[in-house]
Short mmCIF file of C-alpha atoms (C1' of nucleotides) in Angstrom, two decimals:
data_model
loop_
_atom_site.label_atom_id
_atom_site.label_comp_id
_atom_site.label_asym_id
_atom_site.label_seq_id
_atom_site.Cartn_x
_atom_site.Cartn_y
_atom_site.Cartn_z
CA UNK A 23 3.44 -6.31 -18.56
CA UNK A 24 5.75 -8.94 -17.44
CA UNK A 25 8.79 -7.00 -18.90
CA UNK A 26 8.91 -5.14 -15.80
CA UNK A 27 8.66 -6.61 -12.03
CA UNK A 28 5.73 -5.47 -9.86
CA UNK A 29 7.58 -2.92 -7.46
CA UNK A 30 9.20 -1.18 -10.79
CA UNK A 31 5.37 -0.80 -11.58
CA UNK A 32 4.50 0.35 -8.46
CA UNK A 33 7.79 2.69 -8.25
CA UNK A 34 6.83 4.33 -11.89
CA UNK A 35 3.29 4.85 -10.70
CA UNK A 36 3.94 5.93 -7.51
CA UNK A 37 6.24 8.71 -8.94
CA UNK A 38 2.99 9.81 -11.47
CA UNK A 39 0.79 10.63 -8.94
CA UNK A 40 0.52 14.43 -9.41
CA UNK A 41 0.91 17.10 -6.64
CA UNK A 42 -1.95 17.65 -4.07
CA UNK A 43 -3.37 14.13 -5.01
CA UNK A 44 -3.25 11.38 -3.01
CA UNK A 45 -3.92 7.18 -3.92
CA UNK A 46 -4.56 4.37 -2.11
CA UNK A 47 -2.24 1.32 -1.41
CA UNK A 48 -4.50 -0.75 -3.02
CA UNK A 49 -4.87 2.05 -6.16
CA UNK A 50 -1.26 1.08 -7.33
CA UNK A 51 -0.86 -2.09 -6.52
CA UNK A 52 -4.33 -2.43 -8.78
CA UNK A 53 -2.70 -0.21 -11.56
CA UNK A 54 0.52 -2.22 -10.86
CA UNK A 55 -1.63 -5.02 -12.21
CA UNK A 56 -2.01 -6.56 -8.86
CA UNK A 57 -5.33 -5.68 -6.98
CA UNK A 58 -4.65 -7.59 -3.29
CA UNK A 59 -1.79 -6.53 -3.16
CA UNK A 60 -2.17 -3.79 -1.01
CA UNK A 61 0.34 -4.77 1.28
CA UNK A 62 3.68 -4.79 -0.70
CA UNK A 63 2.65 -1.99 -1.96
CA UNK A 64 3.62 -0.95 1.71
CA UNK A 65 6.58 -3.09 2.16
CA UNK A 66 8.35 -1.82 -0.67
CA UNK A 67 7.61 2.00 0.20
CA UNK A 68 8.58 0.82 4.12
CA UNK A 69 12.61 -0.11 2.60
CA UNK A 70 12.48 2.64 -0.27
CA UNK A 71 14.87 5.29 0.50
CA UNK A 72 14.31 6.52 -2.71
CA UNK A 73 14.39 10.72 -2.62
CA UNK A 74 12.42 10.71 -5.84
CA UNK A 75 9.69 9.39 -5.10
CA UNK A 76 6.75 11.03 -3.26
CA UNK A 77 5.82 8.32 -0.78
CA UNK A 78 3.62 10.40 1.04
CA UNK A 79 1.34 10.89 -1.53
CA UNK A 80 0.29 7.35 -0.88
CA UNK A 81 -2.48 6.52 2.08
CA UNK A 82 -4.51 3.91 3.22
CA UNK A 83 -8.04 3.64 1.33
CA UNK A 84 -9.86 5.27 4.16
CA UNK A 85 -8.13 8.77 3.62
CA UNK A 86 -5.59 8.07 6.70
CA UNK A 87 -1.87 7.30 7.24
CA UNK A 88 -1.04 4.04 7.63
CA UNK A 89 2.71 4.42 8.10
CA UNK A 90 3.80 3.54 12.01
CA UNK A 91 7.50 4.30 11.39
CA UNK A 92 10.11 3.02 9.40
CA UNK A 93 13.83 3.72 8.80
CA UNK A 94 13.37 6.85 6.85
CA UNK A 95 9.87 8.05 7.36
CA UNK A 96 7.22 8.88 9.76
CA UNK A 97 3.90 9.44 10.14
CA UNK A 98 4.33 13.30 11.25
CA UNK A 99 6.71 13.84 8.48
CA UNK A 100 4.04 12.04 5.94
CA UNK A 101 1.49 14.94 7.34
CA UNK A 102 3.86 17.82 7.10
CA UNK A 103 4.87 16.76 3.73
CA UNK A 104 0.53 16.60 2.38
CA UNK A 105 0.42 19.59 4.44
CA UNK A 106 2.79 21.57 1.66
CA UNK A 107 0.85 20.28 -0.81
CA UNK A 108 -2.53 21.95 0.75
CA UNK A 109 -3.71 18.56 1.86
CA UNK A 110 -5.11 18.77 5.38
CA UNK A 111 -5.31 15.62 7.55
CA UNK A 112 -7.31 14.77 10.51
CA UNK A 113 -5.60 12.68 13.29
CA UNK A 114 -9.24 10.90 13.82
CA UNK A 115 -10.99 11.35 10.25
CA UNK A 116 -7.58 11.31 7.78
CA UNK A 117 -8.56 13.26 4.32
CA UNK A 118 -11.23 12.85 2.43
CA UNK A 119 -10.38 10.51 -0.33
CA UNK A 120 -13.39 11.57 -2.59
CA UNK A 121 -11.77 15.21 -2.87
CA UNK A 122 -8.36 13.86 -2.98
CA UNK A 123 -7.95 10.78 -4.48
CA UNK A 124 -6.15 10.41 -8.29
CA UNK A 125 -8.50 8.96 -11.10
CA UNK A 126 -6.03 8.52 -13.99
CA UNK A 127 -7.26 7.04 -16.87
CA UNK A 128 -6.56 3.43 -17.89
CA UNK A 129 -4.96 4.63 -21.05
CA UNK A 130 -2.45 6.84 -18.66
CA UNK A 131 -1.55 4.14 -16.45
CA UNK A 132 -0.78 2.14 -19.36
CA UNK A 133 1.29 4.83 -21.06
CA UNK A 134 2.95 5.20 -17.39
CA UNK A 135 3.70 1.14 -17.08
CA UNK A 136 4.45 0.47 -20.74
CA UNK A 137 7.33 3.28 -20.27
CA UNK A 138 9.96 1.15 -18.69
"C1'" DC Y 12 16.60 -22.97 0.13
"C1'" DT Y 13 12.07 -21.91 3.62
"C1'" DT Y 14 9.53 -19.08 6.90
"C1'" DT Y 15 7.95 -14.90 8.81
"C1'" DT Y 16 6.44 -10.33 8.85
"C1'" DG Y 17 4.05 -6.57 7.37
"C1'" DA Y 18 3.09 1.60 5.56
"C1'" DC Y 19 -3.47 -3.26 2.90
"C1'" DT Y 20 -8.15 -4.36 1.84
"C1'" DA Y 21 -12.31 -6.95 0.04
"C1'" DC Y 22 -15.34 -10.11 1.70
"C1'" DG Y 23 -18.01 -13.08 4.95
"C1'" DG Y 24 -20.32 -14.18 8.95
"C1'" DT R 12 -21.59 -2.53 12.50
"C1'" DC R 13 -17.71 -5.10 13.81
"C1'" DC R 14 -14.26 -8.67 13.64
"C1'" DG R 15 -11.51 -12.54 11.34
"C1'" DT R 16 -9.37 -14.02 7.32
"C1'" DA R 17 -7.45 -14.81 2.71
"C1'" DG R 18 -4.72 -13.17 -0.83
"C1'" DC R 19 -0.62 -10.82 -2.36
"C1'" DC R 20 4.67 -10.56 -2.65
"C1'" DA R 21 9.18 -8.01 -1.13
"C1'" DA R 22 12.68 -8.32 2.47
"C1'" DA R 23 14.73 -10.14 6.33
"C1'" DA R 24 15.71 -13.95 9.26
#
DNA sequence: CTTTTGACTACGG
DNA sequence: TCCGTAGCCAAAA
């Protein structure tokens, strides 16, 4: 587990989560082997300028944005970009998470962590 | 080197 | 139900 550094965990299962699913900031930094914490889960997407990864797919855990702005994303873009994958969001009730939300399997987020 | 600042969230009171 | 806070750790100052 320690082979790798937390945000090249979080950047490998970031880039898993599949199209028209969305996961929580606390989801992969828990899968990143790292349940509280949430928050650099957000730092490191807020200086990623990384064009492969789908940063939008990742929301707060009450089904809303969280993003404010930052040098290379913001919030409307975050919607347009869930909007292309069919995902509708609110302004005042965000998604909902139960419909949305990606369940992988322990033994998939251990076949997507151990592949570094 | 140390300190501060967050795209977070579970838990108390 | 509604705050305040602790924990977490990458970047920037």
């Amino acid at each position: 587990m320690s082979q790798s550094t937390f945000k090249e965990r979080v950047i490998l299962i970031i880039r898993s989560i599949p199209k028209g699913h969305v996961a929580s900031y606390g989801q992969v930094a828990s899968y990143a082997g790292s349940p509280r914490a949430a928050r650099q889960v957000g730092m490191i997407l807020r200086f990623s300028n990384d064009d492969t990864l789908p940063w939008w797919r990742v929301i707060n855990n009450e089904g809303r944005i969280s993003i404010k702005g930052s040098f290379y994303a913001t919030p409307q873009m975050q919607k347009e970009l869930l909007g292309k994958e069919k995902i509708a969001v609110s302004e005042e009730f965000g998604l909902h998470m139960e419909i949305y939300r990606w369940k992988p399997t322990l033994a998939a987020i251990k076949k997507i962590v151990r592949a570094k």
